[in-house]
Amino acid sequence: MTEKLNVVPFVSVDHMMKLVLAIGVERFLGELAEEIEADFRRWEMFDKTPRVASHSREGVIELMPTSDGEVYGFKYVNGHPKNTREGRQTVTAFGVLADVGNGYPVLLTEMTILTALRTAATSALAAKHLAPRGANAMAVIGNGAQSEFQALAFKALVGIDRLRLYDIDRTASLRCARNLAGMGLDITICNSIEEAMEGVQIVTTVTADKQNATILTDNMVGSGLHINAVGGDCPGKTELHPDILRRSEIFVEYPPQTRIEGEIQQLAPDHPVTELWQVITGVAPGRSDARQITLFDSVGFAIEDFSALRYVKRQIERTGLYEELDLLADPDDPRDLFGMLLRAKASAPAA
Ligand code: NAD
């Protein structure tokens, strides 16, 4: 990789797609989950803060920073459920890694695709510890941009081979089923959430709506189910009826953020939850009996993005799938920034 001080490696959407396809989606998800798991094992080394959110009537724009003392990373991400009606994504993102020692960025990358991959990898990693043993069938409620990634992560990491899809917009389910055709999943499109839940051991809720929705009601949730609740990730934006939460063993990423943004915003602020990193390190138990309802109240945390950024950085060094961005001013004399500007005058076009 380049030693030029003005240049930062940049991964465009095109390069990210080439990278994911070169590695293979399922292998990428598996390796990313390993990276996230390794970082969760050293959870205490990270600077942690709830993400910085700027809420508006239509959505949210968030910054998600963290550092392990040597490398710093952040993601810019939005969430605008109405966007798909205008041909835009609900969620888009980009991210940066930087060297803590000199503050220079060492990677700038698209993260819309990478967020879908890291969210799915984290969900499946949680399910590996929390889902009932031998789970092979999953319902996916909400069949938008995240859904295929979720399905493939659960196939690769948990062994799911039966998928039951439901979306209020049937065309979304049809697209999801079409995209996943021939990938080793037996797929059924369902007409209701109740129908989608028949015979599954895992349900993933990944809908987008800027309100306290009730995607799952208490009567839909039988004993032993693992719930992977992904879509509720903002104040006032939830998917589960609170009675489900009261019957569940709840696992979260970073409690100070999840209590603001997750399903548990509907509960008392001291309601007991277990942090996923504690399950991964063996400090706390995951699923302890077959009848327990386990809930992964996913909101997405900065350490998962940090892991994803570091993974991508290693992969582009190996494959060369990036371009060089002239991002940082680099005068010959570091203090002569103005002189550099003057010297550029000769080649500058007249305005
Ligand atoms: P999307 O807009 O592409 O898809 C959402 C789908 O949900 C749409 O197909 C819509 O028709 C469907 N839907 C809406 N209400 C529904 C209902 N009541 N029942 C069934 N289906 C319904 O959005 P996306 O990019 O797939 O994201 C989905 C959600 O996941 C968003 O809320 C987003 O903020 C969240 N998200 C969370 C994380 C995380 O880390 N937890 C990461 C990424 C996205």
Coordinates of C-alpha atoms and ligand atoms in Angstrom, one line a residue:
M1 CA 0.0 0.0 0.0
T2 CA 1.1 3.6 -0.8
E3 CA 3.6 5.5 1.4
K4 CA 2.6 8.9 -0.2
L5 CA 1.5 11.1 2.7
N6 CA -1.3 12.9 0.8
V7 CA -3.0 9.7 -0.3
V8 CA -5.7 7.7 1.5
P9 CA -6.9 4.3 0.2
F10 CA -10.6 4.7 -0.9
V11 CA -13.0 1.8 -1.4
S12 CA -15.8 2.8 -3.7
V13 CA -19.1 1.0 -4.0
D14 CA -17.8 -0.7 -7.1
H15 CA -14.6 -1.9 -5.4
M16 CA -16.6 -3.1 -2.4
M17 CA -18.9 -5.2 -4.6
K18 CA -15.8 -6.6 -6.4
L19 CA -14.2 -7.4 -3.1
V20 CA -17.3 -9.1 -1.6
L21 CA -17.8 -11.2 -4.8
A22 CA -14.2 -12.1 -5.0
I23 CA -14.2 -13.4 -1.5
G24 CA -17.7 -14.8 -1.7
V25 CA -20.7 -13.5 0.4
E26 CA -20.9 -16.3 2.9
R27 CA -17.1 -16.5 3.4
F28 CA -17.0 -12.7 3.8
L29 CA -19.8 -13.0 6.4
G30 CA -18.0 -15.8 8.3
E31 CA -14.6 -14.0 8.3
L32 CA -16.3 -10.7 9.4
A33 CA -18.1 -12.5 12.2
E34 CA -14.7 -13.9 13.4
E35 CA -13.3 -10.4 13.3
I36 CA -16.2 -9.0 15.3
E37 CA -16.0 -11.9 17.8
A38 CA -12.2 -11.2 18.3
D39 CA -12.9 -7.5 19.0
F40 CA -15.8 -8.4 21.4
R41 CA -13.3 -10.6 23.3
R42 CA -11.2 -7.5 23.9
W43 CA -14.3 -5.2 24.6
E44 CA -12.7 -3.5 27.6
M45 CA -9.9 -2.1 25.5
F46 CA -12.2 0.1 23.4
D47 CA -13.4 3.7 23.9
K48 CA -17.1 3.4 24.0
T49 CA -19.9 5.9 23.7
P50 CA -23.5 5.8 22.5
R51 CA -23.6 7.0 18.9
V52 CA -24.1 10.7 18.3
A53 CA -27.6 11.0 16.7
S54 CA -29.2 14.0 15.0
H55 CA -32.9 13.3 14.8
S56 CA -35.3 14.9 12.4
R57 CA -39.0 14.4 11.5
E58 CA -38.1 12.1 8.7
G59 CA -35.1 10.2 10.0
V60 CA -31.7 10.2 11.8
I61 CA -28.1 10.9 10.9
E62 CA -25.6 9.3 13.2
L63 CA -21.8 9.2 13.9
M64 CA -20.4 6.1 15.5
P65 CA -16.8 6.4 16.8
T66 CA -14.6 4.1 18.7
S67 CA -10.9 3.4 19.2
D68 CA -8.7 0.6 20.6
G69 CA -5.9 3.0 21.5
E70 CA -4.0 2.3 18.3
V71 CA -6.6 2.6 15.6
Y72 CA -9.6 5.0 15.5
G73 CA -12.7 4.4 13.4
F74 CA -16.0 6.0 12.8
K75 CA -19.1 5.5 10.6
Y76 CA -21.5 8.1 9.2
V77 CA -24.9 6.4 8.8
N78 CA -28.5 7.6 8.2
G79 CA -31.9 6.0 8.7
H80 CA -34.8 7.4 6.7
P81 CA -37.6 4.8 6.3
K82 CA -39.5 7.0 3.8
N83 CA -36.5 7.1 1.4
T84 CA -37.3 3.9 -0.6
R85 CA -40.5 5.7 -1.9
E86 CA -38.2 8.2 -3.6
G87 CA -35.8 5.6 -5.0
R88 CA -33.2 6.1 -2.2
Q89 CA -31.9 3.6 0.4
T90 CA -33.3 3.7 4.0
V91 CA -29.7 3.3 5.3
T92 CA -26.5 4.6 3.7
A93 CA -23.1 4.8 5.2
F94 CA -19.4 5.5 4.8
G95 CA -16.6 5.1 7.3
V96 CA -13.0 6.0 8.1
L97 CA -10.1 4.3 9.9
A98 CA -7.3 6.4 11.3
D99 CA -3.9 6.0 12.9
V100 CA -4.1 7.1 16.6
G101 CA -0.4 7.9 16.6
N102 CA -0.5 10.6 14.0
G103 CA -4.2 11.1 13.4
Y104 CA -3.9 10.4 9.7
P105 CA -6.8 8.6 8.0
V106 CA -5.7 5.2 6.6
L107 CA -8.9 4.2 5.0
L108 CA -12.1 5.8 3.6
T109 CA -14.7 3.4 2.4
E110 CA -18.3 3.0 1.4
M111 CA -20.2 1.3 4.2
T112 CA -23.8 0.9 2.9
I113 CA -23.0 -2.7 1.7
L114 CA -20.5 -3.2 4.6
T115 CA -23.2 -2.2 7.1
A116 CA -25.6 -4.8 5.8
L117 CA -22.8 -7.4 6.0
R118 CA -21.6 -6.4 9.5
T119 CA -25.2 -6.3 10.9
A120 CA -26.0 -9.7 9.5
A121 CA -22.6 -11.1 10.8
T122 CA -23.3 -9.7 14.3
S123 CA -26.9 -11.1 14.3
A124 CA -25.7 -14.5 13.3
L125 CA -22.8 -14.4 15.8
A126 CA -25.3 -13.6 18.6
A127 CA -27.6 -16.4 17.3
K128 CA -24.7 -18.9 17.4
H129 CA -24.7 -18.4 21.2
L130 CA -28.4 -17.9 21.8
A131 CA -30.5 -19.8 19.3
P132 CA -31.8 -23.3 20.3
R133 CA -29.5 -26.1 19.3
G134 CA -30.1 -27.5 15.9
A135 CA -32.1 -24.5 14.7
N136 CA -32.6 -24.8 10.9
A137 CA -35.6 -22.6 10.1
M138 CA -35.9 -18.8 10.3
A139 CA -38.7 -16.3 9.6
V140 CA -37.6 -12.9 8.2
I141 CA -40.2 -10.2 8.8
G142 CA -39.3 -7.2 6.6
N143 CA -37.7 -8.1 3.3
G144 CA -35.8 -5.0 2.4
A145 CA -32.2 -4.1 1.8
Q146 CA -30.9 -6.0 4.9
S147 CA -32.8 -9.2 4.4
E148 CA -30.7 -11.3 2.0
F149 CA -27.6 -10.5 4.0
Q150 CA -29.4 -11.7 7.2
A151 CA -30.5 -14.9 5.5
L152 CA -27.0 -15.8 4.2
A153 CA -25.3 -15.0 7.5
F154 CA -27.7 -17.3 9.4
K155 CA -27.1 -20.0 6.7
A156 CA -23.3 -19.7 7.0
L157 CA -23.0 -19.3 10.7
V158 CA -26.0 -21.0 12.3
G159 CA -27.0 -23.6 9.7
I160 CA -30.4 -22.2 8.6
D161 CA -31.7 -23.9 5.5
R162 CA -35.4 -23.0 5.6
L163 CA -36.5 -19.4 5.3
R164 CA -40.0 -18.0 5.7
L165 CA -40.5 -14.5 4.3
Y166 CA -43.1 -11.9 5.1
D167 CA -43.3 -8.2 4.1
I168 CA -46.3 -5.9 3.9
D169 CA -45.1 -5.3 0.4
R170 CA -45.2 -8.7 -1.4
T171 CA -42.9 -7.5 -4.1
A172 CA -40.2 -7.1 -1.5
S173 CA -40.5 -10.8 -0.5
L174 CA -40.5 -11.9 -4.2
R175 CA -37.3 -9.9 -4.8
C176 CA -35.7 -11.4 -1.7
A177 CA -36.7 -14.9 -2.7
R178 CA -35.5 -14.4 -6.3
N179 CA -32.1 -13.0 -5.2
L180 CA -31.5 -16.0 -2.9
A181 CA -32.6 -18.6 -5.4
G182 CA -30.1 -21.4 -5.9
M183 CA -28.2 -20.5 -2.7
G184 CA -29.2 -23.6 -0.7
L185 CA -32.2 -22.1 1.1
D186 CA -35.7 -23.6 1.0
I187 CA -37.8 -20.4 0.8
T188 CA -41.5 -19.9 1.4
I189 CA -43.3 -16.5 0.9
C190 CA -46.0 -16.1 3.5
N191 CA -49.2 -14.1 3.7
S192 CA -49.0 -13.1 7.4
I193 CA -46.5 -12.9 10.2
E194 CA -48.3 -15.7 12.0
E195 CA -47.9 -17.9 8.9
A196 CA -44.2 -17.0 8.6
M197 CA -43.6 -18.0 12.2
E198 CA -44.9 -21.5 11.8
G199 CA -42.3 -24.1 12.7
V200 CA -39.3 -21.7 13.0
Q201 CA -36.8 -21.6 15.8
I202 CA -35.6 -18.1 15.0
V203 CA -37.4 -14.9 13.9
T204 CA -35.6 -11.9 12.5
T205 CA -37.5 -8.6 12.5
V206 CA -36.0 -6.1 10.1
T207 CA -38.7 -3.7 9.2
A208 CA -38.3 0.0 8.7
D209 CA -40.9 2.4 10.1
K210 CA -40.5 5.5 12.1
Q211 CA -42.8 4.6 14.9
N212 CA -43.4 2.2 17.8
A213 CA -44.6 -0.6 15.5
T214 CA -45.9 -4.0 16.8
I215 CA -44.5 -6.4 14.4
L216 CA -44.6 -9.3 16.9
T217 CA -47.3 -9.6 19.6
D218 CA -46.9 -11.7 22.7
N219 CA -49.2 -14.6 21.4
M220 CA -46.9 -15.1 18.4
V221 CA -43.9 -16.0 20.5
G222 CA -43.7 -19.5 21.8
S223 CA -41.2 -20.9 24.2
G224 CA -37.7 -21.7 23.0
L225 CA -37.8 -19.0 20.2
H226 CA -34.7 -16.9 19.4
I227 CA -35.7 -13.3 18.3
N228 CA -33.2 -11.3 16.3
A229 CA -34.7 -7.8 16.5
V230 CA -32.8 -5.6 14.0
G231 CA -35.3 -2.9 12.8
G232 CA -36.0 -1.1 16.1
D233 CA -32.9 1.1 16.5
C234 CA -34.0 4.6 17.3
P235 CA -36.0 6.4 20.1
G236 CA -39.6 5.9 19.2
K237 CA -38.8 3.2 16.6
T238 CA -39.5 -0.4 17.9
E239 CA -40.9 -3.7 16.6
L240 CA -41.8 -5.8 19.6
H241 CA -44.7 -5.6 22.0
P242 CA -43.3 -4.9 25.5
D243 CA -44.9 -8.1 26.9
I244 CA -42.5 -10.2 24.8
L245 CA -39.6 -8.3 26.3
R246 CA -40.8 -9.2 29.8
R247 CA -40.8 -12.9 29.0
S248 CA -37.4 -12.9 27.3
E249 CA -33.8 -13.2 28.3
I250 CA -32.4 -10.0 26.7
F251 CA -28.9 -9.6 25.1
V252 CA -27.6 -6.3 23.9
E253 CA -24.5 -4.8 22.4
Y254 CA -23.7 -1.7 24.6
P255 CA -26.4 -1.0 27.2
P256 CA -26.1 2.8 27.4
Q257 CA -26.9 3.0 23.6
T258 CA -29.5 0.2 23.5
R259 CA -31.5 1.6 26.4
I260 CA -32.0 4.8 24.3
E261 CA -32.5 3.1 20.9
G262 CA -33.4 -0.6 21.3
E263 CA -36.5 -2.5 22.1
I264 CA -35.7 -2.1 25.8
Q265 CA -36.4 1.7 25.6
Q266 CA -40.0 0.4 26.3
L267 CA -38.8 -1.1 29.7
A268 CA -37.7 0.3 33.0
P269 CA -34.2 1.8 32.8
D270 CA -32.8 -0.8 35.2
H271 CA -34.4 -3.9 33.5
P272 CA -31.7 -6.6 33.5
V273 CA -29.9 -7.3 30.2
T274 CA -26.8 -9.3 29.3
E275 CA -24.0 -7.8 27.2
L276 CA -23.2 -10.0 24.2
W277 CA -19.4 -9.6 24.7
Q278 CA -19.9 -11.3 28.1
V279 CA -21.5 -14.3 26.5
I280 CA -18.8 -14.5 23.9
T281 CA -16.0 -14.4 26.6
G282 CA -17.9 -16.9 28.8
V283 CA -18.4 -14.3 31.7
A284 CA -22.2 -14.7 31.3
P285 CA -24.3 -17.6 30.1
G286 CA -26.1 -17.4 26.7
R287 CA -29.1 -19.7 26.3
S288 CA -29.4 -21.8 29.4
D289 CA -32.4 -24.0 28.6
A290 CA -34.4 -25.1 25.6
R291 CA -37.6 -23.3 26.6
Q292 CA -36.1 -19.9 27.2
I293 CA -37.0 -17.1 24.8
T294 CA -33.8 -15.3 23.9
L295 CA -33.8 -11.8 22.3
F296 CA -30.9 -10.1 20.7
D297 CA -32.0 -6.5 20.8
S298 CA -29.7 -5.3 18.0
V299 CA -29.1 -1.6 17.3
G300 CA -25.6 -1.8 15.8
F301 CA -22.6 -0.6 17.7
A302 CA -19.4 1.2 16.6
I303 CA -17.1 -1.7 17.5
E304 CA -18.8 -3.9 14.8
D305 CA -18.0 -1.1 12.2
F306 CA -14.4 -0.9 13.5
S307 CA -14.0 -4.6 13.0
A308 CA -15.5 -4.4 9.5
L309 CA -13.2 -1.5 8.6
R310 CA -10.1 -3.3 9.7
Y311 CA -11.2 -6.5 7.9
V312 CA -11.7 -4.5 4.7
K313 CA -8.4 -2.7 5.1
R314 CA -6.6 -6.1 5.2
Q315 CA -8.5 -7.4 2.2
I316 CA -7.8 -4.4 0.0
E317 CA -4.1 -4.6 0.8
R318 CA -4.2 -8.2 -0.4
T319 CA -6.3 -7.6 -3.5
G320 CA -5.5 -4.0 -4.6
L321 CA -9.3 -3.3 -4.9
Y322 CA -9.1 0.4 -4.0
E323 CA -8.0 3.7 -5.4
E324 CA -5.8 6.4 -4.1
L325 CA -7.6 9.5 -3.0
D326 CA -5.7 12.8 -2.8
L327 CA -7.3 13.7 0.6
L328 CA -4.6 15.2 2.8
A329 CA -2.6 18.4 2.1
D330 CA 1.1 17.5 2.1
P331 CA 3.4 20.6 1.7
D332 CA 7.1 19.9 1.4
D333 CA 7.6 22.0 4.5
P334 CA 4.7 20.9 6.8
R335 CA 4.3 24.4 8.0
D336 CA 4.2 26.0 4.6
L337 CA 0.5 25.2 3.8
F338 CA -0.1 28.6 2.3
G339 CA 3.1 28.4 0.2
M340 CA 1.8 25.2 -1.3
L341 CA -1.4 27.0 -2.2
L342 CA 0.6 29.8 -3.9
R343 CA 2.7 27.4 -5.9
A344 CA -0.5 25.7 -7.2
K345 CA -1.5 29.1 -8.7
A346 CA 0.5 28.6 -11.8
S347 CA -1.5 25.5 -12.8
A348 CA -4.9 26.7 -11.5
P349 CA -7.5 27.6 -14.2
A350 CA -8.9 31.1 -14.1
A351 CA -12.3 31.3 -12.4
Ligands
NAD1 P1 -35.7 -1.2 3.8 O1 -36.5 0.1 3.8 O2 -34.9 -1.5 2.6 O3 -36.7 -2.5 4.1 C1 -37.6 -2.5 5.2 C2 -38.8 -3.4 4.7 O4 -39.7 -3.5 5.8 C3 -39.6 -3.0 3.5 O5 -39.6 -3.9 2.5 C4 -41.0 -2.7 4.1 O6 -42.0 -3.0 3.2 C5 -41.0 -3.7 5.3 N1 -42.0 -3.3 6.3 C6 -42.3 -2.1 6.9 N2 -43.2 -2.3 7.8 C7 -43.5 -3.6 7.9 C8 -44.4 -4.4 8.6 N3 -45.2 -3.8 9.5 N4 -44.5 -5.7 8.4 C9 -43.7 -6.3 7.5 N5 -42.8 -5.6 6.8 C10 -42.7 -4.3 6.9 O7 -34.8 -1.1 5.1 P2 -33.5 -1.9 5.5 O8 -32.2 -1.3 5.0 O9 -33.7 -3.4 5.2 O10 -33.5 -1.8 7.1 C11 -34.5 -2.3 7.9 C12 -34.4 -1.8 9.3 O11 -33.2 -2.3 9.9 C13 -34.4 -0.3 9.4 O12 -35.3 0.1 10.4 C14 -33.0 0.0 9.7 O13 -32.9 1.2 10.5 C15 -32.6 -1.2 10.6 N6 -31.1 -1.5 10.6 C16 -30.6 -1.9 11.8 C17 -29.3 -2.2 11.9 C18 -28.7 -2.7 13.2 O14 -27.5 -2.8 13.4 N7 -29.6 -3.0 14.2 C19 -28.5 -2.1 10.8 C20 -29.0 -1.7 9.6 C21 -30.4 -1.4 9.5

